Short mmCIF file of C-alpha atoms in Angstrom, two decimals:
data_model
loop_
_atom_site.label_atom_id
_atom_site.label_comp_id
_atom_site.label_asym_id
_atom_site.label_seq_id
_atom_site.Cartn_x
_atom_site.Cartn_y
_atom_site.Cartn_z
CA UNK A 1261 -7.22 -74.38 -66.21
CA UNK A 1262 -4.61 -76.75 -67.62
CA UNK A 1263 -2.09 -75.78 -64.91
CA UNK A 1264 -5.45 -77.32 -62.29
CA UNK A 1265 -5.51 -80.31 -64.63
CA UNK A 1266 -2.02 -80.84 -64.62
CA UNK A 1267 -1.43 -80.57 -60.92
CA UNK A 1268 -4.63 -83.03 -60.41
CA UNK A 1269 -3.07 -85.49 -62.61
CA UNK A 1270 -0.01 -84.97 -60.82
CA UNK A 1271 -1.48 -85.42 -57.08
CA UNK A 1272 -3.62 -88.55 -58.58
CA UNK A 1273 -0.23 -89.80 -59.86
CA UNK A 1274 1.45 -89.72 -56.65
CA UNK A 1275 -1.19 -89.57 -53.78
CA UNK A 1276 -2.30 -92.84 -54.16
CA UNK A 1277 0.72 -94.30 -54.57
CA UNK A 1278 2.37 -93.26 -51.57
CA UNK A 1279 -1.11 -94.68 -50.09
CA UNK A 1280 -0.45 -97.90 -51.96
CA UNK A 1281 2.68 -98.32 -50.26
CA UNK A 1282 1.43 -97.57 -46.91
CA UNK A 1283 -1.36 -100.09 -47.22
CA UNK A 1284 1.01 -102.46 -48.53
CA UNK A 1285 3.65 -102.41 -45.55
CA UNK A 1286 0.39 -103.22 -43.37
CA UNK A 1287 -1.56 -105.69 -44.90
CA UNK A 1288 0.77 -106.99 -48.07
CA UNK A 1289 2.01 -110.60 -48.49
CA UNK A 1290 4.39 -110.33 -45.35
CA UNK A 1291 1.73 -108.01 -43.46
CA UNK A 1292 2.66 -106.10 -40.92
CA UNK A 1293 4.78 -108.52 -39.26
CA UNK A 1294 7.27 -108.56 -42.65
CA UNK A 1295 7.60 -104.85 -42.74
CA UNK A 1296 8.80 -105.16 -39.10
CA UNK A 1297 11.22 -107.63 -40.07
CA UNK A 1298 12.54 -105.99 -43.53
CA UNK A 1299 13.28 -102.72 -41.22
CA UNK A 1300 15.00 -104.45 -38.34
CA UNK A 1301 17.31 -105.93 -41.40
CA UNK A 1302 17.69 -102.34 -42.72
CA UNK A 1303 18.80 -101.28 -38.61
CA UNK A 1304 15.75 -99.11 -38.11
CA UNK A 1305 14.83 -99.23 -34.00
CA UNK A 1306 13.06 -100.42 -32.53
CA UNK A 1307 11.87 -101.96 -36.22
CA UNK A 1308 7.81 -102.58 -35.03
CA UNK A 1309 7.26 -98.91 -34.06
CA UNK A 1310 8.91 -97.67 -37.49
CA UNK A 1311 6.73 -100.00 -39.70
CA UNK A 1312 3.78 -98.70 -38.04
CA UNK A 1313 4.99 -94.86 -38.03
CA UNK A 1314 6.13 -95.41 -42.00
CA UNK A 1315 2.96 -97.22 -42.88
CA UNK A 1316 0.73 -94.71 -41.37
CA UNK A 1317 2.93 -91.46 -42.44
CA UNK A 1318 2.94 -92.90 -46.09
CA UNK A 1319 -0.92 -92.90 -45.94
CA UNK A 1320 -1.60 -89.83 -44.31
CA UNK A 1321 1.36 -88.18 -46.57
CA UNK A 1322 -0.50 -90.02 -49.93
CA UNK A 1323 -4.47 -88.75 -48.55
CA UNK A 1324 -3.30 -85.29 -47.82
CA UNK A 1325 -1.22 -84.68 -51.65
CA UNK A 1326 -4.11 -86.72 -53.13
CA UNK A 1327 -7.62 -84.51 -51.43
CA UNK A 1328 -5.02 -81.67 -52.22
CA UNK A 1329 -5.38 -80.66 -48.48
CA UNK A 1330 -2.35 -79.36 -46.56
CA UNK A 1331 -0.54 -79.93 -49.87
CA UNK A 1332 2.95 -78.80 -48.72
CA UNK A 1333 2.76 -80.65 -45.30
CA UNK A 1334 2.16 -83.99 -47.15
CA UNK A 1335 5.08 -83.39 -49.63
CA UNK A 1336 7.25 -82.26 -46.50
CA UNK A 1337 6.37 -85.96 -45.50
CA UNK A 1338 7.09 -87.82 -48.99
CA UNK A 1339 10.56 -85.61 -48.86
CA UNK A 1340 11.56 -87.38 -45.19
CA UNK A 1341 10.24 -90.79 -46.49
CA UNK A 1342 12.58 -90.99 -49.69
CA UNK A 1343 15.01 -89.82 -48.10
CA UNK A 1344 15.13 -92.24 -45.04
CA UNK A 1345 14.26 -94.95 -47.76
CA UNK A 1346 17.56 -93.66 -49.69
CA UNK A 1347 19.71 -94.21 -47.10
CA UNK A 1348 18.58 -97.53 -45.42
CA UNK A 1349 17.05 -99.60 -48.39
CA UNK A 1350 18.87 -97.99 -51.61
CA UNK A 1351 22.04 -96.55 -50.20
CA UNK A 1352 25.21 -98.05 -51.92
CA UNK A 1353 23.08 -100.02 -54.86
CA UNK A 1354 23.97 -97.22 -57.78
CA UNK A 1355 21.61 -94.81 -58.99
CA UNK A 1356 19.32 -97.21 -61.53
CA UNK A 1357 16.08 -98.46 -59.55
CA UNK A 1358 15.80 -101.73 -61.53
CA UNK A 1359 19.11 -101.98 -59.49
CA UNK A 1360 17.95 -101.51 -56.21
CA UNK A 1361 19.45 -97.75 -56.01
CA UNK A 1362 18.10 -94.38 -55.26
CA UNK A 1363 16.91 -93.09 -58.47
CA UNK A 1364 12.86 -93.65 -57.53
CA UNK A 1365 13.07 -91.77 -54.16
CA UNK A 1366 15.31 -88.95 -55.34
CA UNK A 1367 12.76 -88.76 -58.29
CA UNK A 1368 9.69 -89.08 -56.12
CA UNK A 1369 11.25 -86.49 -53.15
CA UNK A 1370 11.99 -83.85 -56.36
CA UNK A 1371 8.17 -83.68 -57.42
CA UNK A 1372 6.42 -83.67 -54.19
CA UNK A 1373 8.81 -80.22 -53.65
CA UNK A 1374 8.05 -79.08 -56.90
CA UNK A 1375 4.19 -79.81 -55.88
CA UNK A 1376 4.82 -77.81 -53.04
CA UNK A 1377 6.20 -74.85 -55.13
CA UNK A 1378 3.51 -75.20 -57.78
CA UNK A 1379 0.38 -75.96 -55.33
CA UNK A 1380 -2.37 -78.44 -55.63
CA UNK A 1381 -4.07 -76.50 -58.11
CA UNK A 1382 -7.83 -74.82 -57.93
CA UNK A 1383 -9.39 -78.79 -57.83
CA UNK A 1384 -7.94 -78.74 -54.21
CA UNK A 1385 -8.83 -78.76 -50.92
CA UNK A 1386 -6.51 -76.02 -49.83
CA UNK A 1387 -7.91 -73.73 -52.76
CA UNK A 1388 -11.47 -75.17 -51.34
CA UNK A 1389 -10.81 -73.48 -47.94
CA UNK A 1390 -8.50 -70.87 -48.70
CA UNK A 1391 -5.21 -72.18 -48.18
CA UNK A 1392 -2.36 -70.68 -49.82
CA UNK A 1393 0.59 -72.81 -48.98
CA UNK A 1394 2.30 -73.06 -52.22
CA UNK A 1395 5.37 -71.40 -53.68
CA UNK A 1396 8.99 -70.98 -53.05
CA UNK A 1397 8.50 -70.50 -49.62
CA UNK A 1398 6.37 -73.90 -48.87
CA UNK A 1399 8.82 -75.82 -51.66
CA UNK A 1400 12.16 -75.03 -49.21
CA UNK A 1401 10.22 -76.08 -45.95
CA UNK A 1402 8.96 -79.25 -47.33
CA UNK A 1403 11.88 -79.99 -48.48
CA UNK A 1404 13.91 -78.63 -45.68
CA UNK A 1405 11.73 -79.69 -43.27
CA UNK A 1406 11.21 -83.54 -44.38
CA UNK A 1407 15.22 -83.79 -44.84
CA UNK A 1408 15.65 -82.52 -41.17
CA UNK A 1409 12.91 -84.82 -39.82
CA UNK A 1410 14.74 -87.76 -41.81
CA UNK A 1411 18.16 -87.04 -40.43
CA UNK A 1412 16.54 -86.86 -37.00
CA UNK A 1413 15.46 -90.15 -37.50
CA UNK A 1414 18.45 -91.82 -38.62
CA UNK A 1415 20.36 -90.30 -36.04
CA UNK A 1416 18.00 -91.48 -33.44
CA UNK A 1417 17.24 -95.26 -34.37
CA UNK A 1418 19.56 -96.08 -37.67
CA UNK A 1419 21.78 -98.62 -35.90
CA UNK A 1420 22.61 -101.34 -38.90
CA UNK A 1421 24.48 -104.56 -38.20
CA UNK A 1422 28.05 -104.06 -39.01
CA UNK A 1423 27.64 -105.80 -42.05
CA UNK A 1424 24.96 -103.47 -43.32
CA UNK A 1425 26.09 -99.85 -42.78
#
């Protein structure tokens, strides 16, 4: 039973924060039109279609860890996220956060993997309907799995200014 409570506290931790961000590239102070902007800066193209695609992945990757529901799915998701976000927005800035560097995505990619490993816990919608897609296995797709989708991405539409890269 603690295990459930800690994994619950765990997904309420980091769910909704991931949602948070989501919601925020869509209708915070710059709106939608400002998260276009910031990712043409970082050299993500075509920058519209990857604010959209990063605002809607962090929500459905935040709703999914935090209902507990395809657990490892949604972490495979926060694993691609970071690690796109390490390498355009944090890349080069040192490891400190409060710095601009990586040290928040590496942090946030290495729990939703160990979420994956561990599982939602029984206050879950995957233990609800039967799911079992937690343990070693799960942990080494989502993280293998959301760093493959992330390199795909970079390789496909990373193309920063000269100044940038």
């Amino acid at each position: 039973m603690d295990l459930d409570l800690g994994m619950l506290l765990l997904r309420l931790a980091l769910g909704p924060m991931l949602v948070l961000h989501g919601l925020n590239k869509i209708a915070g102070a710059g709106g939608l039109a400002g998260t276009t902007g910031w990712f043409e800066s970082l050299g993500l193209r075509p920058a519209a279609v990857h604010a959209r695609v990063a605002a809607a992945t962090e929500v459905g990757a935040g709703v999914l860890v935090t209902l507990g529901l395809l657990t490892s799915l949604g972490a495979a998701a926060f694993v691609g996220l970071m690690a796109v976000a390490s390498f355009t927005d944090h890349r080069g800035k040192g490891y400190f956060v409060f710095k601009g560097g990586w040290e928040y995505t590496l942090h946030v990619g290495i729990v939703a993997v160990a979420l994956a490993a561990a599982g939602p816990g029984r206050w879950s919608l995957d233990h609800a309907l039967g799911l079992d897609v937690a343990g070693v296995r799960w942990a080494a797709v989502a993280a293998g799995a959301g760093l493959v989708l992330a390199a795909l991405l970079l390789a496909t539409s990373y193309r920063p200014s000269p100044n940038r890269s």
